[in-house]
Amino acid sequence: MIPRLSEVPQLDKATQSYLTELVNQHFSGEIASNYADRLSLATDNSVYQQIPQAILFPKSVSDVVILTKLAQKPEYQHLTFTPRGGGTGTNGQSLNNNIIVDLSRHMNQILELNVEERWVRVQAGVVKDQLNQFLKPHGLFFSPELSTSNRATLGGMINTDASGQGSLQYGKTSDHILAIKSVLINGDILETQAVKSADFFAHIEGLNLSALGKTLHREIFNRCKTLRPKVLNELPQLNRFITGYDLKNVFNHGESEFNLTRILTGSEGSLAFICEAKLNLLPIPKYRTLINIKYNSFDAALRSAPFMLEAKALSVETVDSKVLNLAKQDIVWHSVSDLLTEDPANPILGINIVEYASSDQTQIETQVKALCQSLDQKMANNEAGIIGYQLTSDVNSIEKIYAMRKKAVGLLGNAKGWAKPIAFVEDTAVPPENLADYIVEFRALLDRYNLPYGMFGHVDAGVLHVRPALDLCDKAQVETFKQISDQVVELTAKYGGLIWGEHGKGMRSYYGERFFGETLWQELRYIKTLFDPYNRLNPGKICTPLESETSLYPIDSQMRADFDRQIPIQVREEFKGAMNCNGNGLCFNFDVHSTMCPSMKVSGNRLYSPKGRATLVREWLRLLTEQNVSPDDLIFKPRKQAVKLADFVAKIRNTLNKNKEYDFSHEVKAAMDTCLACKACASQCPIKIDVPTFRSQFNELYHSRYLRPLKDYVVSNLEFIAPLMAKQPRFFNFFSTSTFAEKAANKTIGMTYLPALSVPNLQHQLVEVGYQGESLESLEQQATSGDFSAKNCKTLFIVQDPFTSYYDAKVVADFIALIKKLGFKPIVLPFKPSGKAQHVKGFLHKFAKTAKNQADFLNRVAKLGLPMVAVDPALTLLYREEYKEILKEARGDFKVLLAHEWLREVIKNGELENCKKSANSDRLPWYLFAHCTESTALPSSMKEWQAIFAHFGETLLNENVGCCGMAGTFGHETKHVEMSKAIYQQSWQIKLKNKPLERCLATGYSCRSQVKRFEQQGIKHPIQALLDVI
């Protein structure tokens, strides 16, 4: 039995009082102060961890004004605040141990668009890809590109002055900001925009500025004017110019305009709360061409930088062989393999991805032709290490290449072992002509420490992302972390560059004076003093006010590893799914039609994401370790469980006191309960964070202290009782689906919309389709006597699952009919429980036993050498993943195919040539809505279904959808009904709305059940559609 975890960091009294009074001040946003919420914003995509005091989620600029003005009261003047956006920073920019103000949850609206003048006004929490999705129908886009564009907020981009691919043409975020509305620490609203330098002070008096706003404009105008020569002469001259604070570009090139906005961009929340921005937009290029140039060494790819600059491309992205090899092992590679073909005898050790984009097709064709001629000449002369190149002008293909490049960032974090490539010196920038020589020295530095690393980046801008692999749980490697940081600072300075060329400063502000010099560094401090004299905004970042005795965060500030190393190594290994989370935040993807993570998308709560849940479990394990819980008690081992009376009594007592005694475990449980167990995270997350697995581990341990709800026992035993009920389906349906039963189930076990058993049952439906199956025992006897051989035998076994066989039996019967129609002989195996629900609910000991029984049975069947095929993806994939995890070698090597996998094989083998048909353009297409577990674990499955339908002359279109919201029994649980409905509405309902339901198909039982629930009309399984047309 695990102990109660009652000792967690508490809020100080002043913060508690401030939060209480904030509610009384008509603050309309949300306030979070429990430990779980604070932990969810304690990390970003960096190595650091800072636990905040509380989190505020304002809903408007007025809310930000309220929270800052309240903070002026004498008793709260020591409180400090840190603005936060998407939390994708790689250097702790938005981390602090103060009050976090999260502008992403509610302040995420696009406020105004002017297509003619090409500008948009947005709130700070709008995600970059969200904005571009909105702008696309208008032929416009917001240009600064970055790898985290599907979850990075515009407020975060402004605060770090973000940039990425294409920066030579598109510049940085600050180059596209027309105006900003921000709130100062004293509660004043500050609106900034370009102001004419001529008669500057007169112009300022005419603007709607507070007294402080006017002072800021006057003082910074005067001082930057005076220091102009020094700024131009002493700061590094780079495309990725130095920001935080941008002393150079506060004046435009001709100095005819002054723009205080430039001081705010790149300020990382240290000067003001940036709430709204007016952004400049560009027309979407009509034509694009991508040239993937392949090299025999990464050095050759780097040394082509000057040549690439001469080519005048929009962008040149480079990737080394380490990153490419990681991509090849991920599901993302299947989408780009034909765009990056490789000769095994001449492997690709580096690539440059060169893009041309324009609305002038002739211009692009001329540029591409010139580059290709140069490449051909170099290849003919065996120069520059070029081994080939491939072109594509297909927009979808171009986006797939960039998706691979973006995901490569996260894939680096999935390296085997505890040493992981980490971001801390990863966005250095040097003049492109210095890049190759700089990297030679950089690599030599890392090689001296014997560190593996991956490299990718922007050759054209002289920015290369380098992530050395370190295990920061090893204190010696923390020292290595600091030493490398110090040395890379000097190395970048030597080559005329910066240690922060793209991702902002964060904890690296520690090195600021080295690049600005003493005079300009003091000027930054003066600007900080003007805006925030008492260092109350994101203290410890960028710089401190003059006369301040506070310090900047050191480069080796508190890290996640400082917490994680307290957990025994064997426990970390057991819960590696949670421990490996590096905070990359892909699970925050704004797109509702992407599969990961449905609970996060619908709630907007970071706790309900794979990252949030992993963070909680790591801290939960640390607190258990602190309570001297033995590692053996936290590591699952299949064993007999004898229930002791004293333990049972203690469980009852603990359960009765749940609402009276604080236990951090309850906060973890609440976050785990909203997981749908769709397993999208297990394949979509670059780190392969598998929440359903560590959720099961958590539930097993949690319920060693607390009683389980009756619902868990009902759900976990459904497989065992469904076969009995299916013998009299009408009888049991009368009791389970009546209004009385619905109400009773709702109140007693917390279940609703109970599914009806199939009528007639499967046994009767098989008779109707003429099934006369042979028994397994009969075949085994024939095999023993030598009367049976699997060779050239057109027989296959059907492995049943409880949902389809007992609640959607027609699908199984139709599959049998289809198999017979295709000339094969089906044999339906006797139903055996798989343990899926046991795993979902965390009955791990029971699951281990059930899995072993089923595995033994399927291994027995496998000895006959015939294909085993199943219908439902979730149950079938259980055999491939969870069975391996729980049974290890005892699982055996049986293989159960899904219907499309079997059909693909028999078509490939030429066994269905007699069924092949030509496409009929007069027929309406079919629309496939794939099960989320299937589409993520088997990403090629939808294409394979398309090929199968094409073989039979049918057109199948794949719909890109998120989770349906049912997820087994999740949507049947009363407390999840509203979330289940909202998840369905945000993706599936939208995609189904304008399509004929009779032409819509779904592979998952849960998905078909959810559609029937909300549309009052069922949809078919693909095999049923095939049966109709063959």
PDB file of C-alpha atoms in Angstrom, residues 271-456:
ATOM      1  CA  LEU A 271       9.159  44.639 -19.639  1.00  0.00           C
ATOM      2  CA  ALA A 272       5.406  44.194 -20.095  1.00  0.00           C
ATOM      3  CA  PHE A 273       2.548  41.780 -20.718  1.00  0.00           C
ATOM      4  CA  ILE A 274       2.138  41.671 -24.495  1.00  0.00           C
ATOM      5  CA  CYS A 275      -1.596  41.157 -25.006  1.00  0.00           C
ATOM      6  CA  GLU A 276      -2.403  42.043 -28.617  1.00  0.00           C
ATOM      7  CA  ALA A 277      -0.482  42.673 -31.820  1.00  0.00           C
ATOM      8  CA  LYS A 278      -1.158  44.054 -35.275  1.00  0.00           C
ATOM      9  CA  LEU A 279       0.806  41.979 -37.770  1.00  0.00           C
ATOM     10  CA  ASN A 280       1.937  42.518 -41.325  1.00  0.00           C
ATOM     11  CA  LEU A 281       0.915  39.755 -43.760  1.00  0.00           C
ATOM     12  CA  LEU A 282       2.352  38.499 -47.037  1.00  0.00           C
ATOM     13  CA  PRO A 283       0.655  36.907 -50.056  1.00  0.00           C
ATOM     14  CA  ILE A 284       1.017  33.137 -50.234  1.00  0.00           C
ATOM     15  CA  PRO A 285       3.393  32.288 -53.113  1.00  0.00           C
ATOM     16  CA  LYS A 286       1.504  30.596 -55.939  1.00  0.00           C
ATOM     17  CA  TYR A 287       4.406  28.393 -56.968  1.00  0.00           C
ATOM     18  CA  ARG A 288       6.890  26.422 -54.907  1.00  0.00           C
ATOM     19  CA  THR A 289       9.681  24.051 -55.790  1.00  0.00           C
ATOM     20  CA  LEU A 290      11.792  22.017 -53.403  1.00  0.00           C
ATOM     21  CA  ILE A 291      15.190  20.576 -54.270  1.00  0.00           C
ATOM     22  CA  ASN A 292      16.503  17.922 -51.912  1.00  0.00           C
ATOM     23  CA  ILE A 293      20.278  17.828 -52.386  1.00  0.00           C
ATOM     24  CA  LYS A 294      22.015  14.725 -51.032  1.00  0.00           C
ATOM     25  CA  TYR A 295      25.657  14.682 -49.867  1.00  0.00           C
ATOM     26  CA  ASN A 296      28.263  12.080 -48.997  1.00  0.00           C
ATOM     27  CA  SER A 297      29.187  14.003 -45.813  1.00  0.00           C
ATOM     28  CA  PHE A 298      27.594  16.551 -43.532  1.00  0.00           C
ATOM     29  CA  ASP A 299      30.658  18.768 -43.856  1.00  0.00           C
ATOM     30  CA  ALA A 300      30.046  18.919 -47.612  1.00  0.00           C
ATOM     31  CA  ALA A 301      26.474  20.078 -46.966  1.00  0.00           C
ATOM     32  CA  LEU A 302      27.723  22.824 -44.643  1.00  0.00           C
ATOM     33  CA  ARG A 303      30.506  23.991 -46.959  1.00  0.00           C
ATOM     34  CA  SER A 304      27.973  24.561 -49.700  1.00  0.00           C
ATOM     35  CA  ALA A 305      26.539  27.492 -47.695  1.00  0.00           C
ATOM     36  CA  PRO A 306      28.148  30.239 -49.843  1.00  0.00           C
ATOM     37  CA  PHE A 307      27.034  28.435 -52.990  1.00  0.00           C
ATOM     38  CA  MET A 308      23.509  28.181 -51.564  1.00  0.00           C
ATOM     39  CA  LEU A 309      23.460  31.905 -50.789  1.00  0.00           C
ATOM     40  CA  GLU A 310      24.384  32.658 -54.392  1.00  0.00           C
ATOM     41  CA  ALA A 311      21.421  30.543 -55.508  1.00  0.00           C
ATOM     42  CA  LYS A 312      19.064  33.164 -53.995  1.00  0.00           C
ATOM     43  CA  ALA A 313      16.677  30.561 -52.606  1.00  0.00           C
ATOM     44  CA  LEU A 314      13.922  31.294 -50.119  1.00  0.00           C
ATOM     45  CA  SER A 315      15.504  28.920 -47.626  1.00  0.00           C
ATOM     46  CA  VAL A 316      18.159  26.257 -47.247  1.00  0.00           C
ATOM     47  CA  GLU A 317      17.588  23.728 -44.477  1.00  0.00           C
ATOM     48  CA  THR A 318      20.258  21.208 -43.577  1.00  0.00           C
ATOM     49  CA  VAL A 319      19.965  17.856 -41.782  1.00  0.00           C
ATOM     50  CA  ASP A 320      22.739  15.442 -40.783  1.00  0.00           C
ATOM     51  CA  SER A 321      22.743  11.648 -41.069  1.00  0.00           C
ATOM     52  CA  LYS A 322      21.958  11.089 -37.375  1.00  0.00           C
ATOM     53  CA  VAL A 323      18.699  12.999 -37.649  1.00  0.00           C
ATOM     54  CA  LEU A 324      17.876  11.356 -40.989  1.00  0.00           C
ATOM     55  CA  ASN A 325      18.383   7.905 -39.525  1.00  0.00           C
ATOM     56  CA  LEU A 326      16.076   8.721 -36.628  1.00  0.00           C
ATOM     57  CA  ALA A 327      13.433   9.886 -39.105  1.00  0.00           C
ATOM     58  CA  LYS A 328      13.775   6.618 -41.014  1.00  0.00           C
ATOM     59  CA  GLN A 329      12.818   4.718 -37.858  1.00  0.00           C
ATOM     60  CA  ASP A 330       9.704   6.847 -37.271  1.00  0.00           C
ATOM     61  CA  ILE A 331       6.243   6.729 -38.850  1.00  0.00           C
ATOM     62  CA  VAL A 332       6.995  10.063 -40.523  1.00  0.00           C
ATOM     63  CA  TRP A 333       9.432   8.414 -42.982  1.00  0.00           C
ATOM     64  CA  HIS A 334       6.759   6.531 -44.920  1.00  0.00           C
ATOM     65  CA  SER A 335       5.482   9.885 -46.195  1.00  0.00           C
ATOM     66  CA  VAL A 336       8.844  11.107 -47.555  1.00  0.00           C
ATOM     67  CA  SER A 337      10.792   7.996 -48.542  1.00  0.00           C
ATOM     68  CA  ASP A 338      10.006   8.470 -52.237  1.00  0.00           C
ATOM     69  CA  LEU A 339      11.253  12.078 -52.047  1.00  0.00           C
ATOM     70  CA  LEU A 340      14.601  11.072 -50.549  1.00  0.00           C
ATOM     71  CA  THR A 341      15.549   7.867 -52.313  1.00  0.00           C
ATOM     72  CA  GLU A 342      18.879   6.352 -51.360  1.00  0.00           C
ATOM     73  CA  ASP A 343      21.425   4.017 -52.897  1.00  0.00           C
ATOM     74  CA  PRO A 344      22.583   1.624 -50.152  1.00  0.00           C
ATOM     75  CA  ALA A 345      26.051   1.637 -51.711  1.00  0.00           C
ATOM     76  CA  ASN A 346      26.222   5.421 -51.481  1.00  0.00           C
ATOM     77  CA  PRO A 347      24.359   6.440 -48.308  1.00  0.00           C
ATOM     78  CA  ILE A 348      23.093   9.955 -47.642  1.00  0.00           C
ATOM     79  CA  LEU A 349      25.145  11.537 -44.852  1.00  0.00           C
ATOM     80  CA  GLY A 350      23.675  15.016 -45.143  1.00  0.00           C
ATOM     81  CA  ILE A 351      21.005  16.890 -47.058  1.00  0.00           C
ATOM     82  CA  ASN A 352      20.221  20.470 -47.959  1.00  0.00           C
ATOM     83  CA  ILE A 353      16.540  21.202 -48.519  1.00  0.00           C
ATOM     84  CA  VAL A 354      16.393  24.168 -50.892  1.00  0.00           C
ATOM     85  CA  GLU A 355      13.107  25.954 -51.540  1.00  0.00           C
ATOM     86  CA  TYR A 356      12.117  28.513 -54.154  1.00  0.00           C
ATOM     87  CA  ALA A 357       8.759  30.244 -53.771  1.00  0.00           C
ATOM     88  CA  SER A 358       7.180  32.995 -55.833  1.00  0.00           C
ATOM     89  CA  SER A 359       4.025  34.036 -57.611  1.00  0.00           C
ATOM     90  CA  ASP A 360       6.096  34.352 -60.780  1.00  0.00           C
ATOM     91  CA  GLN A 361       6.380  30.860 -62.264  1.00  0.00           C
ATOM     92  CA  THR A 362       8.944  31.910 -64.858  1.00  0.00           C
ATOM     93  CA  GLN A 363      11.199  33.304 -62.152  1.00  0.00           C
ATOM     94  CA  ILE A 364      11.109  30.039 -60.202  1.00  0.00           C
ATOM     95  CA  GLU A 365      11.727  27.928 -63.284  1.00  0.00           C
ATOM     96  CA  THR A 366      14.727  30.066 -64.189  1.00  0.00           C
ATOM     97  CA  GLN A 367      16.189  29.862 -60.680  1.00  0.00           C
ATOM     98  CA  VAL A 368      15.616  26.132 -60.371  1.00  0.00           C
ATOM     99  CA  LYS A 369      17.076  25.467 -63.817  1.00  0.00           C
ATOM    100  CA  ALA A 370      20.209  27.472 -62.959  1.00  0.00           C
ATOM    101  CA  LEU A 371      20.704  25.622 -59.662  1.00  0.00           C
ATOM    102  CA  CYS A 372      20.167  22.205 -61.247  1.00  0.00           C
ATOM    103  CA  GLN A 373      22.684  22.990 -63.985  1.00  0.00           C
ATOM    104  CA  SER A 374      25.231  23.922 -61.325  1.00  0.00           C
ATOM    105  CA  LEU A 375      24.474  20.745 -59.374  1.00  0.00           C
ATOM    106  CA  ASP A 376      24.787  18.599 -62.498  1.00  0.00           C
ATOM    107  CA  GLN A 377      28.144  20.170 -63.282  1.00  0.00           C
ATOM    108  CA  LYS A 378      29.435  19.599 -59.757  1.00  0.00           C
ATOM    109  CA  MET A 379      28.254  15.989 -59.824  1.00  0.00           C
ATOM    110  CA  ALA A 380      29.896  15.426 -63.222  1.00  0.00           C
ATOM    111  CA  ASN A 381      33.150  16.803 -61.820  1.00  0.00           C
ATOM    112  CA  ASN A 382      32.728  14.845 -58.580  1.00  0.00           C
ATOM    113  CA  GLU A 383      32.763  18.120 -56.635  1.00  0.00           C
ATOM    114  CA  ALA A 384      31.272  19.312 -53.357  1.00  0.00           C
ATOM    115  CA  GLY A 385      30.303  15.835 -52.151  1.00  0.00           C
ATOM    116  CA  ILE A 386      26.981  15.910 -54.017  1.00  0.00           C
ATOM    117  CA  ILE A 387      25.619  12.415 -54.712  1.00  0.00           C
ATOM    118  CA  GLY A 388      22.230  13.396 -56.153  1.00  0.00           C
ATOM    119  CA  TYR A 389      19.181  15.579 -55.869  1.00  0.00           C
ATOM    120  CA  GLN A 390      15.412  15.324 -56.282  1.00  0.00           C
ATOM    121  CA  LEU A 391      12.841  17.971 -57.205  1.00  0.00           C
ATOM    122  CA  THR A 392       9.211  18.337 -56.314  1.00  0.00           C
ATOM    123  CA  SER A 393       6.709  21.115 -56.978  1.00  0.00           C
ATOM    124  CA  ASP A 394       3.839  19.282 -55.350  1.00  0.00           C
ATOM    125  CA  VAL A 395       2.703  21.290 -52.330  1.00  0.00           C
ATOM    126  CA  ASN A 396       1.679  18.202 -50.355  1.00  0.00           C
ATOM    127  CA  SER A 397       5.078  16.626 -50.916  1.00  0.00           C
ATOM    128  CA  ILE A 398       6.833  19.832 -49.890  1.00  0.00           C
ATOM    129  CA  GLU A 399       4.834  19.976 -46.678  1.00  0.00           C
ATOM    130  CA  LYS A 400       5.664  16.327 -45.941  1.00  0.00           C
ATOM    131  CA  ILE A 401       9.394  17.049 -46.212  1.00  0.00           C
ATOM    132  CA  TYR A 402       9.065  19.962 -43.820  1.00  0.00           C
ATOM    133  CA  ALA A 403       6.923  17.889 -41.458  1.00  0.00           C
ATOM    134  CA  MET A 404       9.750  15.339 -41.361  1.00  0.00           C
ATOM    135  CA  ARG A 405      12.279  18.118 -40.752  1.00  0.00           C
ATOM    136  CA  LYS A 406      10.143  19.562 -37.948  1.00  0.00           C
ATOM    137  CA  LYS A 407       9.576  16.219 -36.291  1.00  0.00           C
ATOM    138  CA  ALA A 408      13.289  15.517 -36.478  1.00  0.00           C
ATOM    139  CA  VAL A 409      13.728  18.097 -33.717  1.00  0.00           C
ATOM    140  CA  GLY A 410      11.702  15.941 -31.351  1.00  0.00           C
ATOM    141  CA  LEU A 411      13.058  12.644 -32.640  1.00  0.00           C
ATOM    142  CA  LEU A 412      16.506  13.532 -31.329  1.00  0.00           C
ATOM    143  CA  GLY A 413      15.076  13.372 -27.834  1.00  0.00           C
ATOM    144  CA  ASN A 414      14.078   9.737 -28.337  1.00  0.00           C
ATOM    145  CA  ALA A 415      17.635   8.438 -28.361  1.00  0.00           C
ATOM    146  CA  LYS A 416      18.116   5.170 -26.471  1.00  0.00           C
ATOM    147  CA  GLY A 417      19.608   5.299 -23.002  1.00  0.00           C
ATOM    148  CA  TRP A 418      19.425   8.029 -20.370  1.00  0.00           C
ATOM    149  CA  ALA A 419      21.744  10.444 -22.169  1.00  0.00           C
ATOM    150  CA  LYS A 420      19.465  12.513 -24.413  1.00  0.00           C
ATOM    151  CA  PRO A 421      20.297  15.195 -26.993  1.00  0.00           C
ATOM    152  CA  ILE A 422      19.254  18.405 -25.259  1.00  0.00           C
ATOM    153  CA  ALA A 423      18.821  22.041 -26.224  1.00  0.00           C
ATOM    154  CA  PHE A 424      21.182  24.516 -24.585  1.00  0.00           C
ATOM    155  CA  VAL A 425      23.693  25.546 -27.272  1.00  0.00           C
ATOM    156  CA  GLU A 426      21.419  24.641 -30.133  1.00  0.00           C
ATOM    157  CA  ASP A 427      20.672  27.906 -31.913  1.00  0.00           C
ATOM    158  CA  THR A 428      24.048  29.547 -32.283  1.00  0.00           C
ATOM    159  CA  ALA A 429      24.356  31.899 -35.252  1.00  0.00           C
ATOM    160  CA  VAL A 430      27.472  32.935 -37.166  1.00  0.00           C
ATOM    161  CA  PRO A 431      27.942  34.570 -40.572  1.00  0.00           C
ATOM    162  CA  PRO A 432      27.161  31.817 -43.157  1.00  0.00           C
ATOM    163  CA  GLU A 433      30.628  32.107 -44.690  1.00  0.00           C
ATOM    164  CA  ASN A 434      32.073  31.144 -41.271  1.00  0.00           C
ATOM    165  CA  LEU A 435      29.656  28.289 -40.611  1.00  0.00           C
ATOM    166  CA  ALA A 436      31.693  25.301 -41.817  1.00  0.00           C
ATOM    167  CA  ASP A 437      34.874  26.324 -39.973  1.00  0.00           C
ATOM    168  CA  TYR A 438      32.869  27.187 -36.870  1.00  0.00           C
ATOM    169  CA  ILE A 439      31.205  23.775 -36.911  1.00  0.00           C
ATOM    170  CA  VAL A 440      34.586  22.040 -37.275  1.00  0.00           C
ATOM    171  CA  GLU A 441      35.652  23.625 -33.991  1.00  0.00           C
ATOM    172  CA  PHE A 442      32.251  23.027 -32.396  1.00  0.00           C
ATOM    173  CA  ARG A 443      32.407  19.338 -33.269  1.00  0.00           C
ATOM    174  CA  ALA A 444      35.967  19.095 -31.982  1.00  0.00           C
ATOM    175  CA  LEU A 445      34.770  20.590 -28.693  1.00  0.00           C
ATOM    176  CA  LEU A 446      31.988  18.013 -28.342  1.00  0.00           C
ATOM    177  CA  ASP A 447      34.299  15.200 -29.426  1.00  0.00           C
ATOM    178  CA  ARG A 448      36.694  16.096 -26.608  1.00  0.00           C
ATOM    179  CA  TYR A 449      33.874  15.254 -24.227  1.00  0.00           C
ATOM    180  CA  ASN A 450      33.008  12.101 -26.225  1.00  0.00           C
ATOM    181  CA  LEU A 451      29.436  13.303 -26.666  1.00  0.00           C
ATOM    182  CA  PRO A 452      27.105  12.119 -29.440  1.00  0.00           C
ATOM    183  CA  TYR A 453      25.030  14.848 -31.068  1.00  0.00           C
ATOM    184  CA  GLY A 454      22.648  15.585 -33.915  1.00  0.00           C
ATOM    185  CA  MET A 455      22.708  18.633 -36.190  1.00  0.00           C
ATOM    186  CA  PHE A 456      20.136  20.380 -38.357  1.00  0.00           C
TER     187      PHE A 456
END
